Amino acid sequence: MQEDAEMFDSAMPALESATPALCRLQLSNELRRLRLRAGRKGSEVCRALTWPPSKLTRLETGENGTVEPADVIALCQIYDATPTERDTLIGYAKVTKTKKDWWQVQGIRDVISPTFKAFLGLEATAEELENYESEYVPGLLQTDAYVRAIYEQAHTGLAAEQIEKQVSVRITRQDVLHRETGALKYTAIVNEAVLRRKVGSAQVMKEQLLHMADLASSKPNVKIQVVPFTLGVHPGMNGAFAVLKFKAVALKPIVYLENLASAGVSRREDDVKRYRDAFSDLQALAPGYKESLSMIYAASKEF
């Protein structure tokens, strides 16, 4: 128990600097850890509190926008949490009720799907992000003109106002790369098709590729590699994915997958290992950062 308490203290960030996204993530992780430590099954806990199973699931996966302190108190009592654990988790629950993440602001939240809101919360609290993209420039590297072209051409029927909101969301996301302290360490690997596929006008593509090159050459926390066509079959051919890593020792890496029909997060160790291994293999197979940068510059001259 003493060892658990020490790990708990080392894993939790200062309350005054905690964002709602980080609080939800920490709460979900710690509530599940406390339940497992107490040897309680989820169904047993739900029966004791007369909760529907979905409520505990949402709390343990961080899907709730806000967390009620009363719910945390009830769980801590069942799990025999220490006073320190209980008080800290109650504090984080209060943060989720008194602060808002930027994507929860009215006028923006209505254009973001629940699954993508969950990803934004993870992205905002991650220390490192490894991202493979096969079809388009990764969102954290896109220009506003490139984003706009995607929504105008691939999402027909959207009103101009909705498109501009989507552009705003995509550009605001990129703040994680430019934070004065704790900027996200971002490594992107893209298929060469990303450099060749024309999105918008030739000018849009040229500016987009030069923007990528500028980030890769000027931001020490941003690294980009390109998988050339000549490589042939490679470990990323099953599609795009992102692996998120967190500073808190209690938070294990997570993989995020997205397709046309759905999107979601997997915390399963075998899934995470599979994608981490795939990313490492891609890093080893693809040209290095300097050669990849040269490929991006060369492609920009073709538009």
PDB file of C-alpha atoms in Angstrom:
ATOM      1  CA  MET A   1       0.000   0.000   0.000  1.00  0.00           C
ATOM      2  CA  GLN A   2       2.842   2.405   0.849  1.00  0.00           C
ATOM      3  CA  GLU A   3       4.501   1.657  -2.504  1.00  0.00           C
ATOM      4  CA  ASP A   4       1.189   2.319  -4.300  1.00  0.00           C
ATOM      5  CA  ALA A   5       0.830   5.657  -2.504  1.00  0.00           C
ATOM      6  CA  GLU A   6       4.332   6.733  -3.510  1.00  0.00           C
ATOM      7  CA  MET A   7       3.631   5.842  -7.156  1.00  0.00           C
ATOM      8  CA  PHE A   8       0.344   7.732  -6.955  1.00  0.00           C
ATOM      9  CA  ASP A   9       2.060  10.867  -5.652  1.00  0.00           C
ATOM     10  CA  SER A  10       4.750  10.727  -8.352  1.00  0.00           C
ATOM     11  CA  ALA A  11       2.206  10.222 -11.134  1.00  0.00           C
ATOM     12  CA  MET A  12      -0.133  13.103 -10.320  1.00  0.00           C
ATOM     13  CA  PRO A  13       0.646  16.606 -11.634  1.00  0.00           C
ATOM     14  CA  ALA A  14       0.154  19.764  -9.585  1.00  0.00           C
ATOM     15  CA  LEU A  15      -3.545  20.566  -9.325  1.00  0.00           C
ATOM     16  CA  GLU A  16      -3.087  24.237 -10.185  1.00  0.00           C
ATOM     17  CA  SER A  17      -1.525  23.368 -13.563  1.00  0.00           C
ATOM     18  CA  ALA A  18      -3.819  20.477 -14.454  1.00  0.00           C
ATOM     19  CA  THR A  19      -6.090  20.791 -17.478  1.00  0.00           C
ATOM     20  CA  PRO A  20      -9.516  19.124 -17.583  1.00  0.00           C
ATOM     21  CA  ALA A  21      -8.216  16.679 -20.212  1.00  0.00           C
ATOM     22  CA  LEU A  22      -5.332  15.630 -17.978  1.00  0.00           C
ATOM     23  CA  CYS A  23      -7.655  15.345 -14.977  1.00  0.00           C
ATOM     24  CA  ARG A  24     -10.027  13.037 -16.846  1.00  0.00           C
ATOM     25  CA  LEU A  25      -7.131  10.885 -18.014  1.00  0.00           C
ATOM     26  CA  GLN A  26      -5.584  10.688 -14.548  1.00  0.00           C
ATOM     27  CA  LEU A  27      -8.937   9.984 -12.941  1.00  0.00           C
ATOM     28  CA  SER A  28      -9.751   7.180 -15.362  1.00  0.00           C
ATOM     29  CA  ASN A  29      -6.380   5.564 -14.827  1.00  0.00           C
ATOM     30  CA  GLU A  30      -6.405   5.923 -11.045  1.00  0.00           C
ATOM     31  CA  LEU A  31     -10.010   4.819 -10.545  1.00  0.00           C
ATOM     32  CA  ARG A  32      -9.332   1.644 -12.487  1.00  0.00           C
ATOM     33  CA  ARG A  33      -6.089   1.069 -10.568  1.00  0.00           C
ATOM     34  CA  LEU A  34      -7.865   1.505  -7.232  1.00  0.00           C
ATOM     35  CA  ARG A  35     -10.611  -0.912  -8.275  1.00  0.00           C
ATOM     36  CA  LEU A  36      -8.111  -3.563  -9.301  1.00  0.00           C
ATOM     37  CA  ARG A  37      -6.112  -3.030  -6.114  1.00  0.00           C
ATOM     38  CA  ALA A  38      -9.282  -3.553  -4.094  1.00  0.00           C
ATOM     39  CA  GLY A  39     -10.026  -6.740  -6.048  1.00  0.00           C
ATOM     40  CA  ARG A  40     -13.484  -5.528  -7.123  1.00  0.00           C
ATOM     41  CA  LYS A  41     -15.156  -6.402 -10.402  1.00  0.00           C
ATOM     42  CA  GLY A  42     -16.850  -3.622 -12.325  1.00  0.00           C
ATOM     43  CA  SER A  43     -20.224  -5.370 -12.198  1.00  0.00           C
ATOM     44  CA  GLU A  44     -19.918  -5.718  -8.417  1.00  0.00           C
ATOM     45  CA  VAL A  45     -19.160  -2.003  -8.004  1.00  0.00           C
ATOM     46  CA  CYS A  46     -22.114  -1.012 -10.207  1.00  0.00           C
ATOM     47  CA  ARG A  47     -24.493  -3.198  -8.208  1.00  0.00           C
ATOM     48  CA  ALA A  48     -23.278  -1.694  -4.934  1.00  0.00           C
ATOM     49  CA  LEU A  49     -23.845   1.858  -6.212  1.00  0.00           C
ATOM     50  CA  THR A  50     -26.917   1.013  -8.354  1.00  0.00           C
ATOM     51  CA  TRP A  51     -25.114   2.418 -11.394  1.00  0.00           C
ATOM     52  CA  PRO A  52     -25.570   1.251 -14.975  1.00  0.00           C
ATOM     53  CA  PRO A  53     -22.370  -0.505 -16.154  1.00  0.00           C
ATOM     54  CA  SER A  54     -21.845   2.198 -18.796  1.00  0.00           C
ATOM     55  CA  LYS A  55     -21.316   4.831 -16.096  1.00  0.00           C
ATOM     56  CA  LEU A  56     -18.310   3.077 -14.576  1.00  0.00           C
ATOM     57  CA  THR A  57     -16.970   2.308 -18.046  1.00  0.00           C
ATOM     58  CA  ARG A  58     -17.095   6.002 -18.984  1.00  0.00           C
ATOM     59  CA  LEU A  59     -15.324   6.964 -15.769  1.00  0.00           C
ATOM     60  CA  GLU A  60     -12.582   4.391 -16.312  1.00  0.00           C
ATOM     61  CA  THR A  61     -12.036   5.377 -19.941  1.00  0.00           C
ATOM     62  CA  GLY A  62     -12.156   9.148 -19.436  1.00  0.00           C
ATOM     63  CA  GLU A  63     -15.143   9.602 -21.750  1.00  0.00           C
ATOM     64  CA  ASN A  64     -17.107  11.886 -19.430  1.00  0.00           C
ATOM     65  CA  GLY A  65     -16.736  15.590 -20.129  1.00  0.00           C
ATOM     66  CA  THR A  66     -17.099  16.278 -16.412  1.00  0.00           C
ATOM     67  CA  VAL A  67     -16.752  14.042 -13.360  1.00  0.00           C
ATOM     68  CA  GLU A  68     -18.939  14.476 -10.296  1.00  0.00           C
ATOM     69  CA  PRO A  69     -16.911  14.688  -7.044  1.00  0.00           C
ATOM     70  CA  ALA A  70     -19.702  12.696  -5.346  1.00  0.00           C
ATOM     71  CA  ASP A  71     -19.056   9.801  -7.730  1.00  0.00           C
ATOM     72  CA  VAL A  72     -15.349   9.884  -6.912  1.00  0.00           C
ATOM     73  CA  ILE A  73     -16.104   9.913  -3.178  1.00  0.00           C
ATOM     74  CA  ALA A  74     -18.400   6.900  -3.543  1.00  0.00           C
ATOM     75  CA  LEU A  75     -15.789   4.918  -5.466  1.00  0.00           C
ATOM     76  CA  CYS A  76     -12.985   5.844  -3.070  1.00  0.00           C
ATOM     77  CA  GLN A  77     -15.085   4.541  -0.176  1.00  0.00           C
ATOM     78  CA  ILE A  78     -15.666   1.209  -1.899  1.00  0.00           C
ATOM     79  CA  TYR A  79     -12.003   0.911  -2.900  1.00  0.00           C
ATOM     80  CA  ASP A  80     -10.703   1.844   0.571  1.00  0.00           C
ATOM     81  CA  ALA A  81      -8.619   4.686  -0.906  1.00  0.00           C
ATOM     82  CA  THR A  82      -6.269   6.603   1.356  1.00  0.00           C
ATOM     83  CA  PRO A  83      -7.263  10.138   2.379  1.00  0.00           C
ATOM     84  CA  THR A  84      -4.522  11.519   0.110  1.00  0.00           C
ATOM     85  CA  GLU A  85      -5.759   9.531  -2.880  1.00  0.00           C
ATOM     86  CA  ARG A  86      -9.370  10.524  -2.220  1.00  0.00           C
ATOM     87  CA  ASP A  87      -8.656  14.241  -1.766  1.00  0.00           C
ATOM     88  CA  THR A  88      -6.452  14.441  -4.857  1.00  0.00           C
ATOM     89  CA  LEU A  89      -8.979  12.676  -7.070  1.00  0.00           C
ATOM     90  CA  ILE A  90     -11.789  14.862  -5.753  1.00  0.00           C
ATOM     91  CA  GLY A  91      -9.650  17.874  -6.660  1.00  0.00           C
ATOM     92  CA  TYR A  92      -9.261  16.624 -10.225  1.00  0.00           C
ATOM     93  CA  ALA A  93     -12.997  15.961 -10.491  1.00  0.00           C
ATOM     94  CA  LYS A  94     -13.622  19.575  -9.480  1.00  0.00           C
ATOM     95  CA  VAL A  95     -11.262  20.789 -12.219  1.00  0.00           C
ATOM     96  CA  THR A  96     -13.348  18.960 -14.838  1.00  0.00           C
ATOM     97  CA  LYS A  97     -16.404  20.884 -13.611  1.00  0.00           C
ATOM     98  CA  THR A  98     -14.855  24.338 -13.323  1.00  0.00           C
ATOM     99  CA  LYS A  99     -12.563  24.511 -16.376  1.00  0.00           C
ATOM    100  CA  LYS A 100     -13.094  23.807 -20.050  1.00  0.00           C
ATOM    101  CA  ASP A 101     -10.720  22.524 -22.681  1.00  0.00           C
ATOM    102  CA  TRP A 102     -10.703  24.609 -25.853  1.00  0.00           C
ATOM    103  CA  TRP A 103     -12.593  21.942 -27.809  1.00  0.00           C
ATOM    104  CA  GLN A 104     -15.452  22.036 -25.268  1.00  0.00           C
ATOM    105  CA  VAL A 105     -16.224  25.695 -25.972  1.00  0.00           C
ATOM    106  CA  GLN A 106     -19.677  26.372 -27.395  1.00  0.00           C
ATOM    107  CA  GLY A 107     -19.580  26.879 -31.151  1.00  0.00           C
ATOM    108  CA  ILE A 108     -16.643  24.496 -31.555  1.00  0.00           C
ATOM    109  CA  ARG A 109     -17.716  21.358 -29.711  1.00  0.00           C
ATOM    110  CA  ASP A 110     -20.673  20.777 -32.040  1.00  0.00           C
ATOM    111  CA  VAL A 111     -18.390  20.030 -35.016  1.00  0.00           C
ATOM    112  CA  ILE A 112     -16.171  17.527 -33.178  1.00  0.00           C
ATOM    113  CA  SER A 113     -17.204  13.900 -32.773  1.00  0.00           C
ATOM    114  CA  PRO A 114     -17.081  12.347 -29.279  1.00  0.00           C
ATOM    115  CA  THR A 115     -14.288   9.972 -30.294  1.00  0.00           C
ATOM    116  CA  PHE A 116     -12.176  12.815 -31.660  1.00  0.00           C
ATOM    117  CA  LYS A 117     -12.767  14.865 -28.511  1.00  0.00           C
ATOM    118  CA  ALA A 118     -11.344  11.914 -26.590  1.00  0.00           C
ATOM    119  CA  PHE A 119      -8.301  11.914 -28.857  1.00  0.00           C
ATOM    120  CA  LEU A 120      -7.821  15.674 -28.440  1.00  0.00           C
ATOM    121  CA  GLY A 121      -7.746  15.152 -24.689  1.00  0.00           C
ATOM    122  CA  LEU A 122      -5.047  12.518 -25.056  1.00  0.00           C
ATOM    123  CA  GLU A 123      -3.058  14.598 -27.534  1.00  0.00           C
ATOM    124  CA  ALA A 124      -3.179  17.643 -25.238  1.00  0.00           C
ATOM    125  CA  THR A 125      -1.745  15.680 -22.319  1.00  0.00           C
ATOM    126  CA  ALA A 126       0.757  13.457 -24.143  1.00  0.00           C
ATOM    127  CA  GLU A 127       4.484  14.001 -23.904  1.00  0.00           C
ATOM    128  CA  GLU A 128       5.241  12.253 -27.203  1.00  0.00           C
ATOM    129  CA  LEU A 129       3.216  11.400 -30.295  1.00  0.00           C
ATOM    130  CA  GLU A 130       4.324   9.019 -33.051  1.00  0.00           C
ATOM    131  CA  ASN A 131       2.120   9.293 -36.133  1.00  0.00           C
ATOM    132  CA  TYR A 132       2.061   7.411 -39.436  1.00  0.00           C
ATOM    133  CA  GLU A 133      -0.088   8.819 -42.256  1.00  0.00           C
ATOM    134  CA  SER A 134      -0.533   7.286 -45.681  1.00  0.00           C
ATOM    135  CA  GLU A 135      -3.027   9.538 -47.461  1.00  0.00           C
ATOM    136  CA  TYR A 136      -2.710  13.142 -46.314  1.00  0.00           C
ATOM    137  CA  VAL A 137      -0.484  15.509 -44.369  1.00  0.00           C
ATOM    138  CA  PRO A 138      -0.852  14.833 -40.616  1.00  0.00           C
ATOM    139  CA  GLY A 139      -3.249  17.232 -38.899  1.00  0.00           C
ATOM    140  CA  LEU A 140      -0.559  18.789 -36.702  1.00  0.00           C
ATOM    141  CA  LEU A 141       1.381  19.791 -39.811  1.00  0.00           C
ATOM    142  CA  GLN A 142      -1.447  21.091 -42.017  1.00  0.00           C
ATOM    143  CA  THR A 143      -1.872  24.674 -43.209  1.00  0.00           C
ATOM    144  CA  ASP A 144      -5.288  26.299 -42.974  1.00  0.00           C
ATOM    145  CA  ALA A 145      -5.588  26.339 -46.790  1.00  0.00           C
ATOM    146  CA  TYR A 146      -4.852  22.594 -46.955  1.00  0.00           C
ATOM    147  CA  VAL A 147      -7.459  21.855 -44.252  1.00  0.00           C
ATOM    148  CA  ARG A 148     -10.003  23.996 -46.050  1.00  0.00           C
ATOM    149  CA  ALA A 149      -9.363  22.204 -49.342  1.00  0.00           C
ATOM    150  CA  ILE A 150      -9.878  18.801 -47.680  1.00  0.00           C
ATOM    151  CA  TYR A 151     -13.247  19.815 -46.281  1.00  0.00           C
ATOM    152  CA  GLU A 152     -14.359  21.501 -49.489  1.00  0.00           C
ATOM    153  CA  GLN A 153     -13.414  18.563 -51.709  1.00  0.00           C
ATOM    154  CA  ALA A 154     -13.829  15.470 -49.520  1.00  0.00           C
ATOM    155  CA  HIS A 155     -16.729  16.542 -47.299  1.00  0.00           C
ATOM    156  CA  THR A 156     -19.190  17.911 -49.841  1.00  0.00           C
ATOM    157  CA  GLY A 157     -22.354  19.461 -48.490  1.00  0.00           C
ATOM    158  CA  LEU A 158     -20.790  21.183 -45.501  1.00  0.00           C
ATOM    159  CA  ALA A 159     -21.781  24.825 -45.069  1.00  0.00           C
ATOM    160  CA  ALA A 160     -19.009  27.408 -45.276  1.00  0.00           C
ATOM    161  CA  GLU A 161     -19.418  28.189 -41.572  1.00  0.00           C
ATOM    162  CA  GLN A 162     -18.948  24.520 -40.650  1.00  0.00           C
ATOM    163  CA  ILE A 163     -15.835  24.305 -42.796  1.00  0.00           C
ATOM    164  CA  GLU A 164     -14.311  27.333 -41.098  1.00  0.00           C
ATOM    165  CA  LYS A 165     -14.988  25.779 -37.695  1.00  0.00           C
ATOM    166  CA  GLN A 166     -13.207  22.619 -38.790  1.00  0.00           C
ATOM    167  CA  VAL A 167     -10.261  24.704 -39.988  1.00  0.00           C
ATOM    168  CA  SER A 168     -10.175  26.482 -36.629  1.00  0.00           C
ATOM    169  CA  VAL A 169     -10.176  23.164 -34.757  1.00  0.00           C
ATOM    170  CA  ARG A 170      -7.335  21.767 -36.844  1.00  0.00           C
ATOM    171  CA  ILE A 171      -5.148  24.862 -36.476  1.00  0.00           C
ATOM    172  CA  THR A 172      -5.835  25.270 -32.752  1.00  0.00           C
ATOM    173  CA  ARG A 173      -4.742  21.652 -32.232  1.00  0.00           C
ATOM    174  CA  GLN A 174      -1.290  22.615 -33.413  1.00  0.00           C
ATOM    175  CA  ASP A 175      -0.665  24.718 -30.310  1.00  0.00           C
ATOM    176  CA  VAL A 176       0.702  21.565 -28.658  1.00  0.00           C
ATOM    177  CA  LEU A 177       3.777  21.860 -30.899  1.00  0.00           C
ATOM    178  CA  HIS A 178       4.452  25.459 -29.915  1.00  0.00           C
ATOM    179  CA  ARG A 179       3.964  25.508 -26.133  1.00  0.00           C
ATOM    180  CA  GLU A 180       6.722  27.418 -24.351  1.00  0.00           C
ATOM    181  CA  THR A 181       7.046  24.627 -21.807  1.00  0.00           C
ATOM    182  CA  GLY A 182       6.327  20.985 -22.429  1.00  0.00           C
ATOM    183  CA  ALA A 183       5.888  21.204 -26.197  1.00  0.00           C
ATOM    184  CA  LEU A 184       4.748  17.890 -27.658  1.00  0.00           C
ATOM    185  CA  LYS A 185       7.572  15.754 -29.056  1.00  0.00           C
ATOM    186  CA  TYR A 186       6.129  14.849 -32.431  1.00  0.00           C
ATOM    187  CA  THR A 187       7.509  12.332 -34.906  1.00  0.00           C
ATOM    188  CA  ALA A 188       5.614  11.923 -38.165  1.00  0.00           C
ATOM    189  CA  ILE A 189       6.218   9.352 -40.870  1.00  0.00           C
ATOM    190  CA  VAL A 190       4.316   9.869 -44.126  1.00  0.00           C
ATOM    191  CA  ASN A 191       3.934   7.848 -47.283  1.00  0.00           C
ATOM    192  CA  GLU A 192       5.478   9.528 -50.338  1.00  0.00           C
ATOM    193  CA  ALA A 193       1.930   9.674 -51.764  1.00  0.00           C
ATOM    194  CA  VAL A 194       1.210  12.403 -49.201  1.00  0.00           C
ATOM    195  CA  LEU A 195       3.759  14.629 -50.953  1.00  0.00           C
ATOM    196  CA  ARG A 196       2.457  13.854 -54.435  1.00  0.00           C
ATOM    197  CA  ARG A 197      -1.315  13.905 -53.981  1.00  0.00           C
ATOM    198  CA  LYS A 198      -2.668  17.318 -54.966  1.00  0.00           C
ATOM    199  CA  VAL A 199      -5.029  18.748 -52.362  1.00  0.00           C
ATOM    200  CA  GLY A 200      -6.443  22.102 -53.432  1.00  0.00           C
ATOM    201  CA  SER A 201      -4.467  24.173 -55.914  1.00  0.00           C
ATOM    202  CA  ALA A 202      -0.803  23.787 -56.825  1.00  0.00           C
ATOM    203  CA  GLN A 203      -0.087  26.843 -54.668  1.00  0.00           C
ATOM    204  CA  VAL A 204      -1.848  25.268 -51.681  1.00  0.00           C
ATOM    205  CA  MET A 205       0.282  22.140 -52.043  1.00  0.00           C
ATOM    206  CA  LYS A 206       3.495  24.079 -52.478  1.00  0.00           C
ATOM    207  CA  GLU A 207       2.847  26.147 -49.370  1.00  0.00           C
ATOM    208  CA  GLN A 208       1.839  23.035 -47.444  1.00  0.00           C
ATOM    209  CA  LEU A 209       5.028  21.160 -48.266  1.00  0.00           C
ATOM    210  CA  LEU A 210       7.201  24.173 -47.479  1.00  0.00           C
ATOM    211  CA  HIS A 211       5.354  24.519 -44.157  1.00  0.00           C
ATOM    212  CA  MET A 212       6.184  20.904 -43.326  1.00  0.00           C
ATOM    213  CA  ALA A 213       9.808  21.480 -44.244  1.00  0.00           C
ATOM    214  CA  ASP A 214       9.973  24.632 -42.161  1.00  0.00           C
ATOM    215  CA  LEU A 215       8.611  22.870 -39.071  1.00  0.00           C
ATOM    216  CA  ALA A 216      10.976  19.942 -39.504  1.00  0.00           C
ATOM    217  CA  SER A 217      14.002  22.219 -39.896  1.00  0.00           C
ATOM    218  CA  SER A 218      13.181  24.824 -37.251  1.00  0.00           C
ATOM    219  CA  LYS A 219      11.365  22.970 -34.452  1.00  0.00           C
ATOM    220  CA  PRO A 220      13.580  20.548 -32.495  1.00  0.00           C
ATOM    221  CA  ASN A 221      10.490  18.759 -31.194  1.00  0.00           C
ATOM    222  CA  VAL A 222       9.198  18.007 -34.720  1.00  0.00           C
ATOM    223  CA  LYS A 223      10.725  15.227 -36.830  1.00  0.00           C
ATOM    224  CA  ILE A 224       9.463  13.986 -40.201  1.00  0.00           C
ATOM    225  CA  GLN A 225      10.392  10.965 -42.308  1.00  0.00           C
ATOM    226  CA  VAL A 226       9.053   9.951 -45.712  1.00  0.00           C
ATOM    227  CA  VAL A 227       8.451   6.369 -46.853  1.00  0.00           C
ATOM    228  CA  PRO A 228       9.454   6.364 -50.549  1.00  0.00           C
ATOM    229  CA  PHE A 229       7.580   4.398 -53.203  1.00  0.00           C
ATOM    230  CA  THR A 230      10.797   2.513 -53.924  1.00  0.00           C
ATOM    231  CA  LEU A 231      10.644   0.885 -50.487  1.00  0.00           C
ATOM    232  CA  GLY A 232       7.808  -1.330 -51.692  1.00  0.00           C
ATOM    233  CA  VAL A 233       5.912  -3.303 -49.066  1.00  0.00           C
ATOM    234  CA  HIS A 234       6.288  -1.804 -45.581  1.00  0.00           C
ATOM    235  CA  PRO A 235       4.811  -2.094 -42.048  1.00  0.00           C
ATOM    236  CA  GLY A 236       2.443   0.879 -42.475  1.00  0.00           C
ATOM    237  CA  MET A 237       0.391  -0.537 -45.340  1.00  0.00           C
ATOM    238  CA  ASN A 238      -2.550  -1.420 -43.092  1.00  0.00           C
ATOM    239  CA  GLY A 239      -3.308   2.261 -42.554  1.00  0.00           C
ATOM    240  CA  ALA A 240      -2.669   5.325 -40.427  1.00  0.00           C
ATOM    241  CA  PHE A 241      -2.147   5.171 -36.677  1.00  0.00           C
ATOM    242  CA  ALA A 242      -0.861   7.222 -33.774  1.00  0.00           C
ATOM    243  CA  VAL A 243       0.925   6.122 -30.618  1.00  0.00           C
ATOM    244  CA  LEU A 244       0.728   8.487 -27.634  1.00  0.00           C
ATOM    245  CA  LYS A 245       3.158   8.395 -24.719  1.00  0.00           C
ATOM    246  CA  PHE A 246       2.720  10.161 -21.399  1.00  0.00           C
ATOM    247  CA  LYS A 247       5.124  11.608 -18.867  1.00  0.00           C
ATOM    248  CA  ALA A 248       3.332  10.197 -15.826  1.00  0.00           C
ATOM    249  CA  VAL A 249       4.781   6.765 -15.096  1.00  0.00           C
ATOM    250  CA  ALA A 250       1.332   5.401 -14.258  1.00  0.00           C
ATOM    251  CA  LEU A 251      -0.012   6.211 -17.739  1.00  0.00           C
ATOM    252  CA  LYS A 252       0.938   3.605 -20.317  1.00  0.00           C
ATOM    253  CA  PRO A 253       1.195   4.342 -24.061  1.00  0.00           C
ATOM    254  CA  ILE A 254      -2.044   4.313 -26.066  1.00  0.00           C
ATOM    255  CA  VAL A 255      -2.722   3.716 -29.757  1.00  0.00           C
ATOM    256  CA  TYR A 256      -5.324   5.690 -31.731  1.00  0.00           C
ATOM    257  CA  LEU A 257      -6.857   4.324 -34.937  1.00  0.00           C
ATOM    258  CA  GLU A 258      -9.255   6.056 -37.305  1.00  0.00           C
ATOM    259  CA  ASN A 259     -11.092   5.144 -40.505  1.00  0.00           C
ATOM    260  CA  LEU A 260     -14.098   6.322 -42.491  1.00  0.00           C
ATOM    261  CA  ALA A 261     -16.599   4.493 -40.276  1.00  0.00           C
ATOM    262  CA  SER A 262     -15.139   4.802 -36.807  1.00  0.00           C
ATOM    263  CA  ALA A 263     -12.280   5.878 -34.571  1.00  0.00           C
ATOM    264  CA  GLY A 264     -11.072   4.732 -31.210  1.00  0.00           C
ATOM    265  CA  VAL A 265      -8.343   4.224 -28.666  1.00  0.00           C
ATOM    266  CA  SER A 266      -6.774   0.938 -27.615  1.00  0.00           C
ATOM    267  CA  ARG A 267      -4.920   0.482 -24.335  1.00  0.00           C
ATOM    268  CA  ARG A 268      -4.357  -3.250 -24.853  1.00  0.00           C
ATOM    269  CA  GLU A 269      -0.679  -3.977 -24.362  1.00  0.00           C
ATOM    270  CA  ASP A 270      -0.490  -6.316 -27.361  1.00  0.00           C
ATOM    271  CA  ASP A 271      -2.130  -3.724 -29.650  1.00  0.00           C
ATOM    272  CA  VAL A 272       0.151  -0.942 -28.426  1.00  0.00           C
ATOM    273  CA  LYS A 273       3.236  -3.125 -28.826  1.00  0.00           C
ATOM    274  CA  ARG A 274       2.211  -4.085 -32.359  1.00  0.00           C
ATOM    275  CA  TYR A 275       1.930  -0.469 -33.465  1.00  0.00           C
ATOM    276  CA  ARG A 276       5.006   0.705 -31.577  1.00  0.00           C
ATOM    277  CA  ASP A 277       6.984  -2.033 -33.288  1.00  0.00           C
ATOM    278  CA  ALA A 278       5.515  -1.063 -36.664  1.00  0.00           C
ATOM    279  CA  PHE A 279       6.521   2.561 -36.120  1.00  0.00           C
ATOM    280  CA  SER A 280      10.050   1.582 -35.071  1.00  0.00           C
ATOM    281  CA  ASP A 281      10.364  -0.596 -38.181  1.00  0.00           C
ATOM    282  CA  LEU A 282       9.177   2.288 -40.376  1.00  0.00           C
ATOM    283  CA  GLN A 283      11.725   4.601 -38.760  1.00  0.00           C
ATOM    284  CA  ALA A 284      14.484   2.125 -39.529  1.00  0.00           C
ATOM    285  CA  LEU A 285      13.372   1.496 -43.115  1.00  0.00           C
ATOM    286  CA  ALA A 286      12.597   5.084 -44.184  1.00  0.00           C
ATOM    287  CA  PRO A 287      15.306   7.589 -45.142  1.00  0.00           C
ATOM    288  CA  GLY A 288      16.610   9.712 -42.260  1.00  0.00           C
ATOM    289  CA  TYR A 289      15.398  13.172 -41.335  1.00  0.00           C
ATOM    290  CA  LYS A 290      17.777  15.085 -43.627  1.00  0.00           C
ATOM    291  CA  GLU A 291      17.094  12.935 -46.666  1.00  0.00           C
ATOM    292  CA  SER A 292      13.357  13.059 -45.977  1.00  0.00           C
ATOM    293  CA  LEU A 293      13.548  16.844 -45.731  1.00  0.00           C
ATOM    294  CA  SER A 294      15.215  16.909 -49.144  1.00  0.00           C
ATOM    295  CA  MET A 295      12.375  14.778 -50.526  1.00  0.00           C
ATOM    296  CA  ILE A 296       9.820  17.260 -49.191  1.00  0.00           C
ATOM    297  CA  TYR A 297      11.658  20.226 -50.747  1.00  0.00           C
ATOM    298  CA  ALA A 298      11.974  18.366 -54.057  1.00  0.00           C
ATOM    299  CA  ALA A 299       8.253  17.579 -54.099  1.00  0.00           C
ATOM    300  CA  SER A 300       7.385  21.241 -53.375  1.00  0.00           C
ATOM    301  CA  LYS A 301       9.200  22.289 -56.555  1.00  0.00           C
ATOM    302  CA  GLU A 302       6.888  20.104 -58.651  1.00  0.00           C
ATOM    303  CA  PHE A 303       3.838  22.232 -57.817  1.00  0.00           C
TER     304      PHE A 303
END
